[in-house]
Structures are given as C-alpha cells and as structure tokens.
PDB file of C-alpha atoms and ligand atoms in Angstrom:
ATOM      1  CA  UNK A  38      -3.264  24.088  14.565  1.00 38.00           C
ATOM      2  CA  UNK A  39      -3.040  22.325  11.264  1.00 52.00           C
ATOM      3  CA  UNK A  40      -5.446  23.759   8.760  1.00 57.00           C
ATOM      4  CA  UNK A  41      -7.807  21.033   7.762  1.00 82.00           C
ATOM      5  CA  UNK A  42      -6.100  19.056   5.046  1.00 90.00           C
ATOM      6  CA  UNK A  43      -9.383  18.798   3.198  1.00 91.00           C
ATOM      7  CA  UNK A  44      -9.474  22.588   2.800  1.00 93.00           C
ATOM      8  CA  UNK A  45      -5.895  22.613   1.606  1.00 94.00           C
ATOM      9  CA  UNK A  46      -6.723  19.995  -1.002  1.00 96.00           C
ATOM     10  CA  UNK A  47      -9.578  22.187  -2.219  1.00 95.00           C
ATOM     11  CA  UNK A  48      -7.273  25.148  -2.702  1.00 95.00           C
ATOM     12  CA  UNK A  49      -4.508  23.260  -4.521  1.00 97.00           C
ATOM     13  CA  UNK A  50      -4.083  22.907  -8.300  1.00 98.00           C
ATOM     14  CA  UNK A  51      -2.541  19.486  -7.939  1.00 98.00           C
ATOM     15  CA  UNK A  52      -2.413  17.072  -5.035  1.00 98.00           C
ATOM     16  CA  UNK A  53       0.379  14.586  -4.540  1.00 98.00           C
ATOM     17  CA  UNK A  54      -0.092  11.939  -1.886  1.00 98.00           C
ATOM     18  CA  UNK A  55       2.387   9.440  -0.492  1.00 98.00           C
ATOM     19  CA  UNK A  56       1.134   6.594   1.625  1.00 98.00           C
ATOM     20  CA  UNK A  57       3.415   4.593   3.888  1.00 98.00           C
ATOM     21  CA  UNK A  58       3.421   1.883   6.460  1.00 97.00           C
ATOM     22  CA  UNK A  59       1.069   3.468   9.000  1.00 98.00           C
ATOM     23  CA  UNK A  60      -1.643   2.951   6.390  1.00 98.00           C
ATOM     24  CA  UNK A  61      -0.604  -0.504   5.242  1.00 98.00           C
ATOM     25  CA  UNK A  62      -3.071  -3.358   5.223  1.00 98.00           C
ATOM     26  CA  UNK A  63      -1.179  -5.099   7.998  1.00 97.00           C
ATOM     27  CA  UNK A  64      -1.580  -2.037  10.221  1.00 97.00           C
ATOM     28  CA  UNK A  65      -5.165  -1.156   9.306  1.00 97.00           C
ATOM     29  CA  UNK A  66      -6.516  -4.692   9.091  1.00 98.00           C
ATOM     30  CA  UNK A  67      -4.071  -6.851  11.075  1.00 98.00           C
ATOM     31  CA  UNK A  68      -3.859 -10.527  10.243  1.00 98.00           C
ATOM     32  CA  UNK A  69      -5.455 -11.459  13.559  1.00 98.00           C
ATOM     33  CA  UNK A  70      -8.212  -8.843  13.330  1.00 98.00           C
ATOM     34  CA  UNK A  71     -11.874  -9.771  13.606  1.00 98.00           C
ATOM     35  CA  UNK A  72     -12.498  -8.585  10.037  1.00 97.00           C
ATOM     36  CA  UNK A  73     -10.346 -11.312   8.553  1.00 98.00           C
ATOM     37  CA  UNK A  74     -11.161 -14.013  11.087  1.00 98.00           C
ATOM     38  CA  UNK A  75     -14.909 -13.489  10.799  1.00 98.00           C
ATOM     39  CA  UNK A  76     -14.709 -13.536   7.012  1.00 98.00           C
ATOM     40  CA  UNK A  77     -13.447 -17.112   7.160  1.00 98.00           C
ATOM     41  CA  UNK A  78     -15.620 -18.140  10.094  1.00 98.00           C
ATOM     42  CA  UNK A  79     -18.706 -17.051   8.193  1.00 98.00           C
ATOM     43  CA  UNK A  80     -17.614 -19.178   5.252  1.00 97.00           C
ATOM     44  CA  UNK A  81     -17.123 -22.080   7.655  1.00 98.00           C
ATOM     45  CA  UNK A  82     -13.471 -22.319   6.679  1.00 98.00           C
ATOM     46  CA  UNK A  83     -11.272 -23.560   9.477  1.00 97.00           C
ATOM     47  CA  UNK A  84      -7.839 -23.110   7.964  1.00 98.00           C
ATOM     48  CA  UNK A  85      -7.250 -19.502   8.939  1.00 98.00           C
ATOM     49  CA  UNK A  86      -7.804 -20.087  12.654  1.00 98.00           C
ATOM     50  CA  UNK A  87      -5.599 -23.164  12.503  1.00 98.00           C
ATOM     51  CA  UNK A  88      -2.838 -21.172  10.890  1.00 98.00           C
ATOM     52  CA  UNK A  89      -3.080 -18.297  13.364  1.00 98.00           C
ATOM     53  CA  UNK A  90      -2.677 -20.801  16.182  1.00 98.00           C
ATOM     54  CA  UNK A  91       0.103 -22.768  14.473  1.00 97.00           C
ATOM     55  CA  UNK A  92       3.764 -22.282  15.248  1.00 97.00           C
ATOM     56  CA  UNK A  93       5.487 -19.663  13.136  1.00 96.00           C
ATOM     57  CA  UNK A  94       7.784 -20.840  10.388  1.00 97.00           C
ATOM     58  CA  UNK A  95       8.332 -20.212   6.690  1.00 96.00           C
ATOM     59  CA  UNK A  96       5.743 -22.754   5.529  1.00 96.00           C
ATOM     60  CA  UNK A  97       3.067 -21.744   7.986  1.00 97.00           C
ATOM     61  CA  UNK A  98       3.764 -18.048   7.352  1.00 97.00           C
ATOM     62  CA  UNK A  99       3.415 -18.597   3.621  1.00 98.00           C
ATOM     63  CA  UNK A 100       0.037 -20.260   3.973  1.00 98.00           C
ATOM     64  CA  UNK A 101      -1.194 -17.602   6.411  1.00 98.00           C
ATOM     65  CA  UNK A 102      -0.118 -14.963   3.902  1.00 98.00           C
ATOM     66  CA  UNK A 103      -2.069 -16.759   1.186  1.00 98.00           C
ATOM     67  CA  UNK A 104      -5.257 -16.643   3.251  1.00 98.00           C
ATOM     68  CA  UNK A 105      -4.650 -13.025   4.233  1.00 98.00           C
ATOM     69  CA  UNK A 106      -3.974 -11.934   0.651  1.00 98.00           C
ATOM     70  CA  UNK A 107      -7.101 -13.719  -0.442  1.00 98.00           C
ATOM     71  CA  UNK A 108      -9.067 -11.612   2.004  1.00 98.00           C
ATOM     72  CA  UNK A 109      -7.421  -8.387   0.805  1.00 98.00           C
ATOM     73  CA  UNK A 110      -7.945  -9.201  -2.853  1.00 98.00           C
ATOM     74  CA  UNK A 111     -11.599 -10.122  -2.494  1.00 97.00           C
ATOM     75  CA  UNK A 112     -12.690  -7.508   0.063  1.00 96.00           C
ATOM     76  CA  UNK A 113     -15.284  -4.999  -1.101  1.00 95.00           C
ATOM     77  CA  UNK A 114     -13.815  -1.803   0.225  1.00 95.00           C
ATOM     78  CA  UNK A 115     -10.861  -0.716   2.327  1.00 96.00           C
ATOM     79  CA  UNK A 116     -11.741   1.200   5.487  1.00 91.00           C
ATOM     80  CA  UNK A 117     -10.369   4.620   6.553  1.00 94.00           C
ATOM     81  CA  UNK A 118      -9.928   6.268   3.140  1.00 96.00           C
ATOM     82  CA  UNK A 119     -13.416   7.601   2.471  1.00 94.00           C
ATOM     83  CA  UNK A 120     -12.876  11.174   3.593  1.00 92.00           C
ATOM     84  CA  UNK A 121      -9.631  11.467   1.676  1.00 95.00           C
ATOM     85  CA  UNK A 122     -11.227  10.072  -1.482  1.00 96.00           C
ATOM     86  CA  UNK A 123     -14.115  12.470  -1.171  1.00 94.00           C
ATOM     87  CA  UNK A 124     -11.775  15.417  -0.792  1.00 94.00           C
ATOM     88  CA  UNK A 125      -9.951  14.339  -3.957  1.00 96.00           C
ATOM     89  CA  UNK A 126     -13.057  14.090  -6.116  1.00 96.00           C
ATOM     90  CA  UNK A 127     -12.614  16.236  -9.193  1.00 96.00           C
ATOM     91  CA  UNK A 128      -9.040  17.128  -8.247  1.00 98.00           C
ATOM     92  CA  UNK A 129      -5.905  16.510 -10.265  1.00 98.00           C
ATOM     93  CA  UNK A 130      -4.125  14.091  -7.977  1.00 98.00           C
ATOM     94  CA  UNK A 131      -1.711  11.200  -7.891  1.00 98.00           C
ATOM     95  CA  UNK A 132      -1.077   8.722  -5.096  1.00 98.00           C
ATOM     96  CA  UNK A 133       2.071   6.697  -4.554  1.00 98.00           C
ATOM     97  CA  UNK A 134       2.518   4.064  -1.880  1.00 98.00           C
ATOM     98  CA  UNK A 135       5.472   2.186  -0.451  1.00 97.00           C
ATOM     99  CA  UNK A 136       3.165  -0.499   0.906  1.00 98.00           C
ATOM    100  CA  UNK A 137       3.000  -3.981  -0.570  1.00 97.00           C
ATOM    101  CA  UNK A 138      -0.734  -4.391  -0.644  1.00 98.00           C
ATOM    102  CA  UNK A 139      -3.692  -3.557  -2.843  1.00 98.00           C
ATOM    103  CA  UNK A 140      -5.572  -1.502  -0.266  1.00 98.00           C
ATOM    104  CA  UNK A 141      -5.625   1.711  -2.293  1.00 98.00           C
ATOM    105  CA  UNK A 142      -7.179  -0.141  -5.209  1.00 98.00           C
ATOM    106  CA  UNK A 143     -10.066  -1.009  -2.902  1.00 98.00           C
ATOM    107  CA  UNK A 144     -11.004   2.632  -2.346  1.00 98.00           C
ATOM    108  CA  UNK A 145     -12.720   5.283  -4.457  1.00 97.00           C
ATOM    109  CA  UNK A 146      -9.371   6.483  -5.756  1.00 98.00           C
ATOM    110  CA  UNK A 147      -9.087   6.246  -9.527  1.00 98.00           C
ATOM    111  CA  UNK A 148      -7.034   3.236 -10.529  1.00 96.00           C
ATOM    112  CA  UNK A 149      -5.050   5.182 -13.078  1.00 97.00           C
ATOM    113  CA  UNK A 150      -3.945   7.676 -10.407  1.00 98.00           C
ATOM    114  CA  UNK A 151      -2.413   5.219  -7.971  1.00 98.00           C
ATOM    115  CA  UNK A 152       1.012   3.624  -8.274  1.00 98.00           C
ATOM    116  CA  UNK A 153       2.276   0.868  -5.977  1.00 98.00           C
ATOM    117  CA  UNK A 154       5.942   0.277  -6.847  1.00 98.00           C
ATOM    118  CA  UNK A 155       6.422  -2.325  -4.102  1.00 98.00           C
ATOM    119  CA  UNK A 156       3.691  -4.573  -5.446  1.00 98.00           C
ATOM    120  CA  UNK A 157       0.088  -5.265  -4.504  1.00 98.00           C
ATOM    121  CA  UNK A 158      -0.110  -9.007  -3.904  1.00 98.00           C
ATOM    122  CA  UNK A 159      -2.197  -9.398  -7.045  1.00 98.00           C
ATOM    123  CA  UNK A 160       0.576 -11.295  -8.820  1.00 98.00           C
ATOM    124  CA  UNK A 161       2.869 -14.247  -8.352  1.00 98.00           C
ATOM    125  CA  UNK A 162       6.359 -14.530  -9.757  1.00 98.00           C
ATOM    126  CA  UNK A 163       9.032 -17.201  -9.868  1.00 98.00           C
ATOM    127  CA  UNK A 164      11.150 -16.949  -6.705  1.00 97.00           C
ATOM    128  CA  UNK A 165      14.406 -16.872  -8.668  1.00 97.00           C
ATOM    129  CA  UNK A 166      13.010 -15.389 -11.052  1.00 98.00           C
ATOM    130  CA  UNK A 167      13.892 -17.298 -14.210  1.00 98.00           C
ATOM    131  CA  UNK A 168      12.063 -14.895 -16.518  1.00 97.00           C
ATOM    132  CA  UNK A 169      10.418 -11.480 -16.502  1.00 97.00           C
ATOM    133  CA  UNK A 170       6.883 -12.643 -16.111  1.00 97.00           C
ATOM    134  CA  UNK A 171       4.192 -12.200 -13.473  1.00 98.00           C
ATOM    135  CA  UNK A 172       1.006 -14.218 -13.061  1.00 98.00           C
ATOM    136  CA  UNK A 173      -2.387 -13.230 -11.619  1.00 98.00           C
ATOM    137  CA  UNK A 174      -2.369 -14.638  -8.096  1.00 98.00           C
ATOM    138  CA  UNK A 175      -6.022 -15.049  -7.189  1.00 98.00           C
ATOM    139  CA  UNK A 176      -6.808 -18.310  -9.056  1.00 97.00           C
ATOM    140  CA  UNK A 177      -3.752 -19.985  -7.540  1.00 98.00           C
ATOM    141  CA  UNK A 178      -4.539 -18.577  -4.104  1.00 98.00           C
ATOM    142  CA  UNK A 179      -7.965 -20.205  -4.274  1.00 98.00           C
ATOM    143  CA  UNK A 180      -6.464 -23.571  -5.202  1.00 98.00           C
ATOM    144  CA  UNK A 181      -3.974 -23.388  -2.330  1.00 98.00           C
ATOM    145  CA  UNK A 182      -6.709 -22.539   0.152  1.00 98.00           C
ATOM    146  CA  UNK A 183      -9.015 -25.298  -1.101  1.00 98.00           C
ATOM    147  CA  UNK A 184      -6.214 -27.790  -0.738  1.00 98.00           C
ATOM    148  CA  UNK A 185      -5.338 -26.662   2.785  1.00 98.00           C
ATOM    149  CA  UNK A 186      -8.979 -26.764   3.870  1.00 98.00           C
ATOM    150  CA  UNK A 187      -9.249 -30.345   2.628  1.00 98.00           C
ATOM    151  CA  UNK A 188      -5.908 -31.770   3.734  1.00 97.00           C
ATOM    152  CA  UNK A 189      -4.371 -29.410   6.314  1.00 96.00           C
ATOM    153  CA  UNK A 190      -1.156 -29.475   4.269  1.00 96.00           C
ATOM    154  CA  UNK A 191       0.912 -26.514   3.170  1.00 96.00           C
ATOM    155  CA  UNK A 192       1.368 -26.347  -0.553  1.00 96.00           C
ATOM    156  CA  UNK A 193       3.098 -24.206  -3.149  1.00 97.00           C
ATOM    157  CA  UNK A 194       2.556 -23.399  -6.770  1.00 98.00           C
ATOM    158  CA  UNK A 195       5.416 -23.827  -9.159  1.00 98.00           C
ATOM    159  CA  UNK A 196       6.798 -21.714 -11.913  1.00 98.00           C
ATOM    160  CA  UNK A 197       5.758 -23.417 -15.162  1.00 97.00           C
ATOM    161  CA  UNK A 198       9.117 -22.674 -16.716  1.00 98.00           C
ATOM    162  CA  UNK A 199      11.668 -23.811 -14.115  1.00 98.00           C
ATOM    163  CA  UNK A 200       9.648 -25.531 -11.392  1.00 98.00           C
ATOM    164  CA  UNK A 201      10.767 -23.274  -8.555  1.00 98.00           C
ATOM    165  CA  UNK A 202       8.134 -22.017  -6.147  1.00 98.00           C
ATOM    166  CA  UNK A 203       5.966 -19.040  -6.866  1.00 98.00           C
ATOM    167  CA  UNK A 204       6.184 -16.164  -4.406  1.00 98.00           C
ATOM    168  CA  UNK A 205       4.128 -13.005  -4.168  1.00 98.00           C
ATOM    169  CA  UNK A 206       5.349 -10.280  -6.479  1.00 98.00           C
ATOM    170  CA  UNK A 207       6.077  -7.814  -3.683  1.00 98.00           C
ATOM    171  CA  UNK A 208       9.168  -5.863  -2.734  1.00 97.00           C
ATOM    172  CA  UNK A 209      10.368  -6.627   0.795  1.00 93.00           C
ATOM    173  CA  UNK A 210      13.815  -6.602   2.394  1.00 90.00           C
ATOM    174  CA  UNK A 211      14.152 -10.258   1.415  1.00 90.00           C
ATOM    175  CA  UNK A 212      13.027  -9.844  -2.189  1.00 94.00           C
ATOM    176  CA  UNK A 213      14.813  -6.614  -3.128  1.00 93.00           C
ATOM    177  CA  UNK A 214      17.070  -8.399  -5.628  1.00 96.00           C
ATOM    178  CA  UNK A 215      14.455 -10.773  -7.084  1.00 98.00           C
ATOM    179  CA  UNK A 216      11.422  -8.482  -7.233  1.00 98.00           C
ATOM    180  CA  UNK A 217      10.022  -8.090 -10.753  1.00 98.00           C
ATOM    181  CA  UNK A 218       8.880  -4.586 -11.622  1.00 97.00           C
ATOM    182  CA  UNK A 219       6.596  -5.513 -14.503  1.00 96.00           C
ATOM    183  CA  UNK A 220       3.484  -5.060 -12.381  1.00 96.00           C
ATOM    184  CA  UNK A 221       3.771  -1.316 -11.904  1.00 97.00           C
ATOM    185  CA  UNK A 222       6.021   0.089 -14.625  1.00 97.00           C
ATOM    186  CA  UNK A 223       3.189   1.336 -16.785  1.00 97.00           C
ATOM    187  CA  UNK A 224       1.735   3.305 -13.860  1.00 98.00           C
ATOM    188  CA  UNK A 225       5.201   4.505 -12.970  1.00 98.00           C
ATOM    189  CA  UNK A 226       5.418   6.075 -16.406  1.00 98.00           C
ATOM    190  CA  UNK A 227       2.160   7.915 -15.819  1.00 98.00           C
ATOM    191  CA  UNK A 228       3.335   9.006 -12.393  1.00 98.00           C
ATOM    192  CA  UNK A 229       6.631  10.496 -13.559  1.00 98.00           C
ATOM    193  CA  UNK A 230       4.856  12.286 -16.392  1.00 98.00           C
ATOM    194  CA  UNK A 231       2.327  13.684 -13.940  1.00 98.00           C
ATOM    195  CA  UNK A 232       5.177  14.858 -11.693  1.00 98.00           C
ATOM    196  CA  UNK A 233       6.698  16.802 -14.570  1.00 97.00           C
ATOM    197  CA  UNK A 234       3.421  18.695 -14.788  1.00 97.00           C
ATOM    198  CA  UNK A 235       3.715  19.940 -11.213  1.00 97.00           C
ATOM    199  CA  UNK A 236       6.430  22.444 -12.063  1.00 95.00           C
ATOM    200  CA  UNK A 237       5.275  25.933 -11.085  1.00 94.00           C
ATOM    201  CA  UNK A 238       1.859  24.623 -10.050  1.00 97.00           C
ATOM    202  CA  UNK A 239       0.292  25.068  -6.658  1.00 98.00           C
ATOM    203  CA  UNK A 240       0.918  21.549  -5.371  1.00 98.00           C
ATOM    204  CA  UNK A 241      -0.210  20.212  -2.053  1.00 98.00           C
ATOM    205  CA  UNK A 242       1.842  17.243  -0.928  1.00 98.00           C
ATOM    206  CA  UNK A 243       0.426  14.990   1.718  1.00 98.00           C
ATOM    207  CA  UNK A 244       2.796  12.417   3.157  1.00 98.00           C
ATOM    208  CA  UNK A 245       0.931   9.931   5.276  1.00 98.00           C
ATOM    209  CA  UNK A 246       2.585   7.448   7.564  1.00 98.00           C
ATOM    210  CA  UNK A 247       5.868   7.007   5.736  1.00 97.00           C
ATOM    211  CA  UNK A 248       8.808   6.157   7.953  1.00 93.00           C
ATOM    212  CA  UNK A 249      12.207   5.346   6.524  1.00 91.00           C
ATOM    213  CA  UNK A 250      11.339   2.035   4.915  1.00 87.00           C
ATOM    214  CA  UNK A 251      11.901   3.218   1.338  1.00 92.00           C
ATOM    215  CA  UNK A 252      12.758   6.934   1.669  1.00 95.00           C
ATOM    216  CA  UNK A 253      14.080   7.170  -1.883  1.00 96.00           C
ATOM    217  CA  UNK A 254      10.682   6.233  -3.274  1.00 97.00           C
ATOM    218  CA  UNK A 255       8.785   9.388  -2.369  1.00 98.00           C
ATOM    219  CA  UNK A 256       9.907  10.794   0.983  1.00 97.00           C
ATOM    220  CA  UNK A 257      13.072  12.398  -0.359  1.00 96.00           C
ATOM    221  CA  UNK A 258      11.588  13.227  -3.792  1.00 97.00           C
ATOM    222  CA  UNK A 259       8.715  15.031  -2.047  1.00 98.00           C
ATOM    223  CA  UNK A 260      11.174  17.116  -0.045  1.00 97.00           C
ATOM    224  CA  UNK A 261      12.964  18.001  -3.225  1.00 97.00           C
ATOM    225  CA  UNK A 262       9.765  19.194  -4.899  1.00 97.00           C
ATOM    226  CA  UNK A 263       8.873  21.323  -1.897  1.00 97.00           C
ATOM    227  CA  UNK A 264      12.377  22.768  -1.839  1.00 96.00           C
ATOM    228  CA  UNK A 265      12.351  23.818  -5.505  1.00 96.00           C
ATOM    229  CA  UNK A 266       8.690  24.563  -6.203  1.00 96.00           C
ATOM    230  CA  UNK A 267       7.867  27.809  -4.410  1.00 95.00           C
ATOM    231  CA  UNK A 268       4.136  27.240  -4.707  1.00 96.00           C
ATOM    232  CA  UNK A 269       4.189  23.814  -3.151  1.00 97.00           C
ATOM    233  CA  UNK A 270       3.393  22.869   0.387  1.00 97.00           C
ATOM    234  CA  UNK A 271       4.044  19.676   2.336  1.00 97.00           C
ATOM    235  CA  UNK A 272       2.050  18.125   5.142  1.00 96.00           C
ATOM    236  CA  UNK A 273       3.921  15.303   6.840  1.00 97.00           C
ATOM    237  CA  UNK A 274       1.912  13.023   9.075  1.00 97.00           C
ATOM    238  CA  UNK A 275       3.450  10.340  11.258  1.00 97.00           C
ATOM    239  CA  UNK A 276       3.087   9.330  14.873  1.00 97.00           C
ATOM    240  CA  UNK A 277       6.860   9.436  15.478  1.00 97.00           C
ATOM    241  CA  UNK A 278       8.736  10.315  12.285  1.00 95.00           C
ATOM    242  CA  UNK A 279       7.039  13.638  11.569  1.00 95.00           C
ATOM    243  CA  UNK A 280      10.143  15.872  11.693  1.00 94.00           C
ATOM    244  CA  UNK A 281      11.121  18.150   8.823  1.00 94.00           C
ATOM    245  CA  UNK A 282      14.478  19.631   7.989  1.00 92.00           C
ATOM    246  CA  UNK A 283      15.437  23.261   8.549  1.00 93.00           C
ATOM    247  CA  UNK A 284      15.567  23.916   4.793  1.00 92.00           C
ATOM    248  CA  UNK A 285      11.819  23.274   4.519  1.00 94.00           C
ATOM    249  CA  UNK A 286      10.785  25.676   7.283  1.00 90.00           C
ATOM    250  CA  UNK A 287       7.758  27.679   6.264  1.00 92.00           C
ATOM    251  CA  UNK A 288       7.022  25.351   3.359  1.00 95.00           C
ATOM    252  CA  UNK A 289       6.004  22.335   5.348  1.00 96.00           C
ATOM    253  CA  UNK A 290       4.007  21.468   8.404  1.00 94.00           C
ATOM    254  CA  UNK A 291       3.723  18.307  10.392  1.00 94.00           C
ATOM    255  CA  UNK A 292       1.152  16.397  12.350  1.00 94.00           C
ATOM    256  CA  UNK A 293       2.495  14.108  15.040  1.00 95.00           C
ATOM    257  CA  UNK A 294      -0.363  11.654  14.921  1.00 95.00           C
ATOM    258  CA  UNK A 295      -0.877   8.237  13.457  1.00 96.00           C
ATOM    259  CA  UNK A 296      -2.087   8.653   9.875  1.00 96.00           C
ATOM    260  CA  UNK A 297      -5.040   6.407  10.555  1.00 95.00           C
ATOM    261  CA  UNK A 298      -6.262   8.826  13.212  1.00 94.00           C
ATOM    262  CA  UNK A 299      -5.389  11.784  10.992  1.00 93.00           C
ATOM    263  CA  UNK A 300      -7.608  10.471   8.205  1.00 91.00           C
ATOM    264  CA  UNK A 301     -10.543   9.860  10.468  1.00 85.00           C
ATOM    265  CA  UNK A 302     -10.254  12.939  12.717  1.00 78.00           C
ATOM    266  CA  UNK A 303     -13.474  14.822  13.035  1.00 63.00           C
ATOM    267  CA  UNK A 304     -13.646  18.551  12.593  1.00 54.00           C
ATOM    268  CA  UNK A 305     -13.382  20.470  15.824  1.00 48.00           C
ATOM    269  CA  UNK A 306     -16.141  23.083  16.138  1.00 38.00           C
TER     270      UNK A 306
HETATM  271 ZN1  LIG B  37      11.007 -19.937 -12.838  1.00 77.81          ZN
END
C-alpha cells in the first residue's frame, strides 16, 4: 500500500511536483460541466449554451474556448488541490505542469513556485506570430463575449502590428511552431535554478496524471533525477500510464488511479 503521499511530503527536504493532463482544467471542469454552465446561466448570459449546442467548427470552437477561458480566468478557486496545497505549506517545493490552463494559479500554491511552460490562457499572441509579444487576454475576452451576447456573431481580435488574428498563447500540437515562450521564461529560470539545488537533497517527486503528451518536459527529467540522486524518490500516479522502468526499481512507486481520485482519497483507518 502506498504510504500516504502527505506523510512523504512531510519527510522530504524538497518536493518536486509534475502535473499532467489528468489534472487539466478540461478534465477537472469539463466545458459542458454544470460549474461553467451555471456560471453563465446565473449571469443571464445565453451565449455559452448556444455555443455548446452549435455545430462544431473552428469558429464555433474558438468562441466556446473564449467563454471557457473567461470562466477559468475569473473563477475564485480551482477544486481538488486543497489537500496537496496544505501538505506543501512551509515546504520547499516547485510545481511544473504540461497543461495549458491557469488552474494551478487558482490554488493556494505560491505563484513563484509554479511554472506552466505550455501556457495558461492568460495571454493572446499573433497567430503567425509577427513579433515576440504577448498581450493580456482577459480584456479582449470580455469584448468578444459582449459582442457575441449582443449579436450572436463570432468575432476575433487582431494583432495590432500585422492584422492577423489573435490566438491564445498556449502550446498545443497545432501551435508547436508558433507558440511564444515569453509568458513563462522567467519562471522557467527560477525552476531550473531550483532543480540545481536538489542535488544530494532528499527530494520527493510526485508525478500526477502525466501521460506521454510532452514527456520531455518533466516525465523523463524526473526519471533522470531519481536515477542519479540516491536520496530521491518518485511517486507516479496515473490511471493507465503508471508503469516505471526496471532501472528505477526500489526508487519509485506507482499508483494506478486517476490523479483526481488520488488527490481526494480519504485516509483509510
Ligand atoms: Zn502579428
């Protein structure tokens, strides 16, 4: 039986956490979930329901994304992370995520200990892009939603420099070559510096819900740390992709459960 991860966090000098798709906004708070739908219903805004019912297509999907991102950016607090945050209080930790949402910034985690290299949805960028510049998304999101509520028409915002459409500054399979990294580079610097400090420290590594979407981001680097740092220990949690290689035997353990359930499991006894 897996020793409670909370106890393992307590005993560690440093705690490194990787958060993957099982804990993404789209999995925890799906687009068609009551949370999002009721948010708009209570505001008497009809657009979101219209969009959910509308036929899929690039334009409709864009507008639905705009509404959904608006919800994520303005929500008070992300669900599911409370116990983890509590366990990390006072600890020397860092969290990295491969998700493209701002969920972790809506928890009690410290902002300067979370890095989201695939973007958060907080910024727009030119779709080309014609320059290395990102723009806060929320004001534009509000304009787009107001316009759709009034007219029922899909709209875009344009890059002030070249006139091409704005897109969300997130890294997806489609945007790999156009994604601007300006939004996270400063935090990335902090993260890599923090990692250097883990050498010879008792590090607990908790990998939550990461499949093989971006394994080079932290999945493989985590394995490397565990392989070389004799005092480190890895817990890999995933409903299906929980396996660990032979070379990490005795240094890693796995939990074959969905990370959402893992985070909210109650103590048995
Ligand atoms: Zn442009």
